[in-house]
Amino acid sequence: ELGRQWDPYSFLHALVFGSVLLVITLLAIFRLNPKLLRDFRLLSLLMLLAVAWLLAAKMMISSQGALAYLYPLAALGILTAVLCDLRVAIVLMVAVALVVVNFSLGNAALLAYLMLGALAGTLTVGRGERLNSFLWAGLVITGTNIAVLTAFLAPFDTPGAPGLLDVLLLSTVNGILSAAIALIGYFTLGNLFDITTPLQLTELSRPTHPLLRQLLLKAPGTYHHTILVSNMAERAAAAV
């Protein structure tokens, strides 16, 4: 076993594959969002997410068991999309999915299961402006997972493949786990890397906020004028 781990050809395979994948991923990110590679804060966030999910893939996918179907690739896509950029999120998901293929020895069903569920969940969350968008993402991920596994594994009589009840359970847990990790990471990483998120702006704009409450009580005219101007600025920013 130790000899196989230190096999020079395996090491060369990993080195070449990892180098090519890293270069292409960086080039794709540079083409899609050139400013990102000059933003140390966001670049550090992407590196942290990539390393964390690659380590998780090594532990979960390499097991070749039910644990592989719980791998929360969708959480990576959602976090990258809401904290950084949707296009970058898709590039990063594809890169990690290729690593997953390597770890799973070319398991096409697992790749489609993880990738399509991740894409569906990421597109559902959008910019993450509402908390219930994460709930909907979890439901969409679960439904997509069930559909993909049913398409690949039906009639569920292949030796070693999960049965129907296992498919329902694994798909549901994966959807819940991905949405929960994404929501927790959204608040944690947003504060840790000082990234202003739509939910933080919503929290600041609520009428019961102490600052807005004082402004309403002491300068009601200024308060209403501020609300009107901010609404106009929001619509202008959305149009741009």
XYZ file of N, CA, C and O in Angstrom, residues 37-163:
508
model
N -8.392 38.892 -9.360
C -7.035 38.439 -9.071
C -6.189 39.533 -8.422
O -5.099 39.251 -7.927
N -6.704 40.770 -8.414
C -5.993 41.856 -7.735
C -6.614 42.195 -6.389
O -6.150 43.086 -5.694
N -7.690 41.502 -6.050
C -8.362 41.713 -4.763
C -7.908 40.612 -3.807
O -8.392 39.482 -3.869
N -6.972 40.948 -2.928
C -6.393 39.942 -2.036
C -7.445 39.320 -1.126
O -7.384 38.126 -0.818
N -8.428 40.099 -0.719
C -9.460 39.596 0.186
C -10.300 38.513 -0.472
O -10.454 37.414 0.076
N -10.806 38.782 -1.661
C -11.630 37.793 -2.360
C -10.794 36.615 -2.838
O -11.262 35.473 -2.849
N -9.563 36.888 -3.240
C -8.683 35.808 -3.680
C -8.382 34.863 -2.517
O -8.351 33.639 -2.692
N -8.182 35.426 -1.333
C -7.953 34.593 -0.146
C -9.188 33.767 0.176
O -9.084 32.595 0.573
N -10.360 34.372 -0.002
C -11.609 33.640 0.238
C -11.733 32.457 -0.713
O -12.061 31.335 -0.289
N -11.454 32.677 -1.997
C -11.543 31.593 -2.974
C -10.544 30.483 -2.665
O -10.867 29.292 -2.784
N -9.344 30.857 -2.258
C -8.337 29.855 -1.921
C -8.768 29.032 -0.718
O -8.609 27.809 -0.688
N -9.344 29.706 0.279
C -9.818 29.000 1.470
C -10.923 28.019 1.121
O -10.906 26.850 1.563
N -11.880 28.464 0.311
C -12.988 27.589 -0.090
C -12.481 26.408 -0.911
O -12.893 25.257 -0.683
N -11.587 26.681 -1.858
C -11.076 25.611 -2.712
C -10.317 24.565 -1.904
O -10.532 23.353 -2.068
N -9.454 25.009 -1.004
C -8.676 24.068 -0.188
C -9.591 23.251 0.714
O -9.447 22.027 0.840
N -10.563 23.907 1.341
C -11.476 23.208 2.249
C -12.278 22.141 1.510
O -12.426 21.007 1.989
N -12.773 22.486 0.321
C -13.606 21.517 -0.424
C -12.768 20.414 -1.057
O -13.246 19.301 -1.221
N -11.533 20.710 -1.405
C -10.662 19.658 -1.932
C -10.287 18.660 -0.836
O -10.247 17.448 -1.080
N -10.022 19.161 0.356
C -9.731 18.260 1.482
C -10.957 17.406 1.806
O -10.839 16.208 2.077
N -12.139 18.027 1.763
C -13.367 17.266 2.015
C -13.582 16.218 0.936
O -14.031 15.098 1.219
N -13.252 16.566 -0.310
C -13.395 15.596 -1.406
C -12.463 14.413 -1.207
O -12.830 13.267 -1.451
N -11.245 14.680 -0.758
C -10.289 13.605 -0.525
C -10.805 12.621 0.525
O -10.659 11.408 0.392
N -11.455 13.169 1.553
C -11.941 12.315 2.641
C -13.252 11.621 2.285
O -13.459 10.457 2.636
N -14.144 12.319 1.585
C -15.489 11.800 1.359
C -15.614 11.017 0.053
O -16.253 9.965 0.012
N -15.016 11.528 -1.018
C -15.175 10.888 -2.326
C -14.330 9.627 -2.424
O -14.737 8.617 -3.002
N -13.126 9.672 -1.849
C -12.219 8.529 -1.964
C -12.747 7.295 -1.251
O -12.279 6.180 -1.503
N -13.723 7.473 -0.372
C -14.277 6.327 0.355
C -15.078 5.402 -0.551
O -15.295 4.236 -0.237
N -15.548 5.943 -1.710
C -16.321 5.154 -2.674
C -17.584 4.536 -2.052
O -18.066 3.506 -2.483
N -18.108 5.152 -1.017
C -19.303 4.643 -0.360
C -20.404 5.682 -0.356
O -20.406 6.639 -1.142
N -21.363 5.515 0.563
C -22.490 6.444 0.652
C -22.031 7.843 1.019
O -22.686 8.837 0.678
N -20.888 7.950 1.714
C -20.392 9.259 2.134
C -20.122 10.166 0.935
O -20.267 11.390 1.029
N -19.758 9.577 -0.196
C -19.474 10.382 -1.391
C -20.713 11.132 -1.866
O -20.612 12.238 -2.410
N -21.891 10.547 -1.656
C -23.136 11.180 -2.107
C -23.589 12.297 -1.171
O -24.566 12.982 -1.465
N -22.892 12.476 -0.066
C -23.195 13.574 0.852
C -22.264 14.765 0.647
O -22.406 15.784 1.325
N -21.311 14.640 -0.264
C -20.339 15.710 -0.495
C -21.060 16.997 -0.914
O -21.755 17.030 -1.934
N -20.914 18.095 -0.149
C -21.705 19.319 -0.398
C -21.086 20.249 -1.431
O -20.738 21.394 -1.135
N -20.952 19.780 -2.666
C -20.416 20.636 -3.724
C -21.308 21.849 -3.948
O -20.814 22.938 -4.276
N -22.612 21.680 -3.757
C -23.536 22.800 -3.969
C -23.240 23.955 -3.019
O -23.386 25.125 -3.395
N -22.819 23.652 -1.798
C -22.502 24.714 -0.836
C -21.341 25.564 -1.330
O -21.327 26.788 -1.133
N -20.367 24.938 -1.978
C -19.239 25.693 -2.545
C -19.727 26.662 -3.613
O -19.329 27.838 -3.627
N -20.585 26.184 -4.513
C -21.101 27.049 -5.564
C -21.922 28.203 -5.013
O -21.780 29.354 -5.451
N -22.772 27.909 -4.028
C -23.617 28.957 -3.452
C -22.773 30.009 -2.756
O -22.969 31.214 -2.939
N -21.813 29.576 -1.936
C -20.967 30.524 -1.206
C -20.161 31.396 -2.162
O -20.055 32.612 -1.965
N -19.593 30.791 -3.199
C -18.798 31.569 -4.149
C -19.673 32.557 -4.911
O -19.261 33.698 -5.171
N -20.887 32.147 -5.249
C -21.787 33.019 -6.010
C -22.244 34.214 -5.187
O -22.242 35.351 -5.668
N -22.651 33.987 -3.937
C -23.207 35.082 -3.137
C -22.126 35.991 -2.552
O -22.381 37.172 -2.279
N -20.910 35.458 -2.358
C -19.838 36.272 -1.779
C -18.902 36.850 -2.832
O -18.174 37.799 -2.547
N -18.936 36.273 -4.037
C -17.985 36.716 -5.056
C -18.693 36.987 -6.380
O -19.039 38.116 -6.680
N -18.913 35.937 -7.180
C -19.465 36.123 -8.518
C -20.006 34.788 -9.017
O -19.393 33.744 -8.781
N -21.143 34.819 -9.704
C -21.772 33.594 -10.188
C -20.904 32.885 -11.225
O -20.757 31.660 -11.188
N -20.310 33.629 -12.134
C -19.485 33.005 -13.172
C -18.252 32.336 -12.577
O -17.868 31.239 -12.981
N -17.658 33.001 -11.608
C -16.507 32.417 -10.919
C -16.935 31.163 -10.161
O -16.199 30.174 -10.093
N -18.133 31.193 -9.598
C -18.648 30.029 -8.869
C -18.765 28.819 -9.792
O -18.408 27.699 -9.417
N -19.255 29.039 -11.003
C -19.399 27.928 -11.954
C -18.025 27.368 -12.339
O -17.831 26.150 -12.408
N -17.057 28.252 -12.570
C -15.704 27.807 -12.917
C -15.115 26.989 -11.778
O -14.527 25.911 -11.988
N -15.273 27.476 -10.546
C -14.698 26.770 -9.394
C -15.377 25.422 -9.176
O -14.716 24.425 -8.859
N -16.694 25.365 -9.385
C -17.407 24.098 -9.239
C -16.948 23.074 -10.272
O -16.776 21.894 -9.959
N -16.754 23.533 -11.508
C -16.288 22.624 -12.559
C -14.897 22.090 -12.226
O -14.618 20.897 -12.391
N -14.019 22.969 -11.722
C -12.664 22.544 -11.372
C -12.686 21.496 -10.260
O -12.009 20.463 -10.344
N -13.476 21.752 -9.218
C -13.567 20.797 -8.112
C -14.238 19.513 -8.575
O -13.865 18.412 -8.154
N -15.228 19.629 -9.470
C -15.897 18.434 -9.994
C -14.921 17.540 -10.762
O -15.020 16.309 -10.703
N -13.967 18.139 -11.474
C -12.960 17.341 -12.180
C -12.068 16.579 -11.201
O -11.662 15.444 -11.461
N -11.775 17.215 -10.071
C -11.014 16.524 -9.023
C -11.843 15.372 -8.449
O -11.326 14.295 -8.158
N -13.145 15.616 -8.289
C -14.037 14.575 -7.794
C -14.033 13.370 -8.728
O -14.023 12.220 -8.287
N -14.038 13.633 -10.044
C -13.978 12.537 -11.019
C -12.710 11.721 -10.820
O -12.725 10.490 -10.866
N -11.617 12.413 -10.558
C -10.335 11.727 -10.342
C -10.384 10.858 -9.086
O -9.932 9.714 -9.084
N -10.950 11.401 -8.012
C -11.037 10.653 -6.761
C -12.016 9.485 -6.856
O -11.831 8.454 -6.208
N -13.090 9.664 -7.657
C -14.126 8.624 -7.749
C -13.846 7.612 -8.851
O -14.696 6.769 -9.139
N -12.679 7.719 -9.484
C -12.285 6.784 -10.556
C -13.279 6.794 -11.716
O -13.655 5.767 -12.256
N -13.746 8.005 -12.071
C -14.610 8.154 -13.244
C -16.049 7.757 -13.041
O -16.693 7.283 -13.983
N -16.591 7.940 -11.846
C -17.988 7.608 -11.560
C -18.892 8.680 -12.175
O -19.078 9.753 -11.601
N -19.465 8.392 -13.340
C -20.267 9.380 -14.066
C -21.545 9.741 -13.308
O -21.969 10.898 -13.305
N -22.171 8.763 -12.679
C -23.406 9.029 -11.934
C -23.141 9.979 -10.778
O -23.914 10.919 -10.542
N -22.047 9.772 -10.058
C -21.715 10.649 -8.934
C -21.397 12.050 -9.423
O -21.814 13.042 -8.815
N -20.664 12.163 -10.536
C -20.324 13.480 -11.080
C -21.573 14.250 -11.478
O -21.730 15.427 -11.132
N -22.483 13.593 -12.216
C -23.717 14.263 -12.642
C -24.568 14.635 -11.439
O -25.157 15.727 -11.393
N -24.632 13.762 -10.464
C -25.401 13.992 -9.242
C -24.910 15.241 -8.512
O -25.698 16.122 -8.150
N -23.604 15.339 -8.313
C -23.043 16.467 -7.567
C -23.079 17.753 -8.385
O -23.449 18.816 -7.877
N -22.720 17.670 -9.655
C -22.593 18.867 -10.474
C -23.944 19.486 -10.798
O -24.124 20.705 -10.677
N -24.914 18.681 -11.207
C -26.219 19.225 -11.565
C -26.951 19.757 -10.335
O -27.607 20.800 -10.390
N -26.825 19.056 -9.210
C -27.418 19.556 -7.977
C -26.796 20.872 -7.560
O -27.490 21.804 -7.115
N -25.474 20.980 -7.700
C -24.778 22.218 -7.335
C -25.197 23.375 -8.231
O -25.434 24.496 -7.762
N -25.285 23.134 -9.537
C -25.709 24.178 -10.467
C -27.133 24.640 -10.167
O -27.417 25.844 -10.154
N -28.015 23.691 -9.924
C -29.412 24.036 -9.639
C -29.514 24.868 -8.362
O -30.226 25.883 -8.308
N -28.798 24.462 -7.314
C -28.847 25.197 -6.059
C -28.247 26.585 -6.174
O -28.794 27.560 -5.638
N -27.141 26.704 -6.893
C -26.475 27.997 -7.051
C -27.344 28.975 -7.829
O -27.469 30.155 -7.465
N -27.967 28.497 -8.889
C -28.833 29.370 -9.682
C -30.097 29.755 -8.920
O -30.658 30.827 -9.136
N -30.554 28.900 -8.021
C -31.756 29.200 -7.236
C -31.495 30.304 -6.215
O -32.324 31.201 -6.025
N -30.344 30.270 -5.560
C -30.036 31.268 -4.528
C -29.861 32.651 -5.132
O -30.274 33.653 -4.551
N -29.260 32.732 -6.310
C -29.015 34.032 -6.923
C -28.002 34.832 -6.127
O -26.911 34.362 -5.828
N -28.380 36.039 -5.714
C -27.483 36.904 -4.938
C -27.658 36.708 -3.432
O -27.004 37.376 -2.645
N -28.551 35.813 -3.039
C -28.743 35.551 -1.620
C -29.340 36.723 -0.864
O -28.933 37.029 0.251
N -30.359 37.370 -1.477
C -30.942 38.550 -0.861
C -31.951 38.201 0.233
O -32.298 39.053 1.043
N -32.444 36.980 0.255
C -33.421 36.565 1.254
C -32.996 35.247 1.879
O -32.405 34.388 1.228
N -33.339 35.093 3.161
C -32.991 33.851 3.848
C -33.719 32.655 3.254
O -33.165 31.558 3.184
N -34.976 32.872 2.829
C -35.726 31.727 2.297
C -35.183 31.229 0.962
O -35.532 30.141 0.513
N -34.298 32.026 0.317
C -33.688 31.546 -0.925
C -32.775 30.352 -0.655
O -32.630 29.468 -1.507
N -32.181 30.287 0.541
C -31.346 29.143 0.901
C -32.210 27.905 1.149
O -31.808 26.786 0.823
N -33.399 28.123 1.717
C -34.332 27.012 1.901
C -34.773 26.449 0.564
O -34.773 25.222 0.358
N -35.138 27.337 -0.361
C -35.541 26.887 -1.693
C -34.395 26.183 -2.403
O -34.604 25.197 -3.131
N -33.184 26.686 -2.190
C -32.022 26.039 -2.814
C -31.864 24.610 -2.311
O -31.583 23.690 -3.090
N -32.040 24.405 -0.997
C -31.955 23.060 -0.446
C -32.993 22.134 -1.053
O -32.693 20.966 -1.362
N -34.205 22.640 -1.249
C -35.264 21.822 -1.849
C -34.954 21.502 -3.308
O -35.164 20.370 -3.775
N -34.445 22.493 -4.035
C -34.111 22.276 -5.447
C -32.956 21.286 -5.581
O -32.967 20.411 -6.466
N -31.954 21.408 -4.708
C -30.830 20.472 -4.731
C -31.319 19.051 -4.479
O -30.929 18.106 -5.177
N -32.191 18.900 -3.491
C -32.730 17.582 -3.174
C -33.486 16.991 -4.364
O -33.285 15.829 -4.743
N -34.365 17.794 -4.965
C -35.136 17.311 -6.107
C -34.256 16.954 -7.295
O -34.470 15.923 -7.958
N -33.253 17.775 -7.555
C -32.335 17.500 -8.664
C -31.535 16.233 -8.405
O -31.339 15.404 -9.306
N -31.078 16.077 -7.168
C -30.314 14.874 -6.804
C -31.130 13.605 -7.027
O -30.638 12.617 -7.588
N -32.370 13.633 -6.577
C -33.233 12.456 -6.724
C -33.454 12.143 -8.210
O -33.381 10.981 -8.631
N -33.710 13.188 -9.012
C -33.959 12.977 -10.447
C -32.734 12.395 -11.143
O -32.851 11.461 -11.952
N -31.551 12.922 -10.817
C -30.330 12.463 -11.492
C -30.011 11.021 -11.111
O -29.710 10.179 -11.974
N -30.076 10.713 -9.815
C -29.769 9.355 -9.388
C -30.792 8.357 -9.926
O -30.446 7.228 -10.273
N -32.050 8.767 -9.998
C -33.075 7.890 -10.557
C -32.784 7.604 -12.030
O -32.928 6.462 -12.502
N -32.361 8.652 -12.753
C -32.058 8.473 -14.173
C -30.869 7.541 -14.385
O -30.857 6.741 -15.331
N -29.883 7.617 -13.502
C -28.662 6.819 -13.683
C -28.785 5.406 -13.109
O -28.225 4.459 -13.661
N -29.493 5.267 -11.973
C -29.446 4.011 -11.232
C -30.679 3.129 -11.368
O -30.646 1.974 -10.986
N -31.802 3.678 -11.856
C -33.004 2.841 -12.010
C -32.694 1.669 -12.940
O -31.973 1.831 -13.922
N -33.202 0.473 -12.658
C -34.159 0.072 -11.619
C -33.533 -0.312 -10.275
O -34.106 -1.124 -9.544
N -32.370 0.232 -9.932
C -31.740 0.071 -8.623
C -31.403 -1.387 -8.287
O -31.498 -1.807 -7.146
N -31.032 -2.138 -9.289
C -30.656 -3.520 -9.023
C -29.190 -3.790 -9.352
O -28.754 -4.938 -9.414
N -28.409 -2.700 -9.573
C -26.980 -2.863 -9.852
C -26.242 -3.171 -8.555
O -26.459 -2.492 -7.555
N -25.391 -4.202 -8.553
C -24.658 -4.544 -7.327
C -23.799 -3.378 -6.834
O -23.070 -2.761 -7.603
N -23.946 -3.074 -5.544
C -23.160 -2.005 -4.933
C -23.765 -0.628 -5.059
O -23.311 0.309 -4.410
N -24.792 -0.458 -5.916
C -25.423 0.850 -6.084
C -26.471 1.065 -4.994
O -27.089 0.111 -4.512
N -26.719 2.308 -4.580
C -27.731 2.567 -3.560
C -29.132 2.240 -4.056
O -29.452 2.440 -5.230
N -29.983 1.740 -3.161
C -31.361 1.451 -3.505
C -32.206 2.708 -3.508
O -31.725 3.803 -3.234
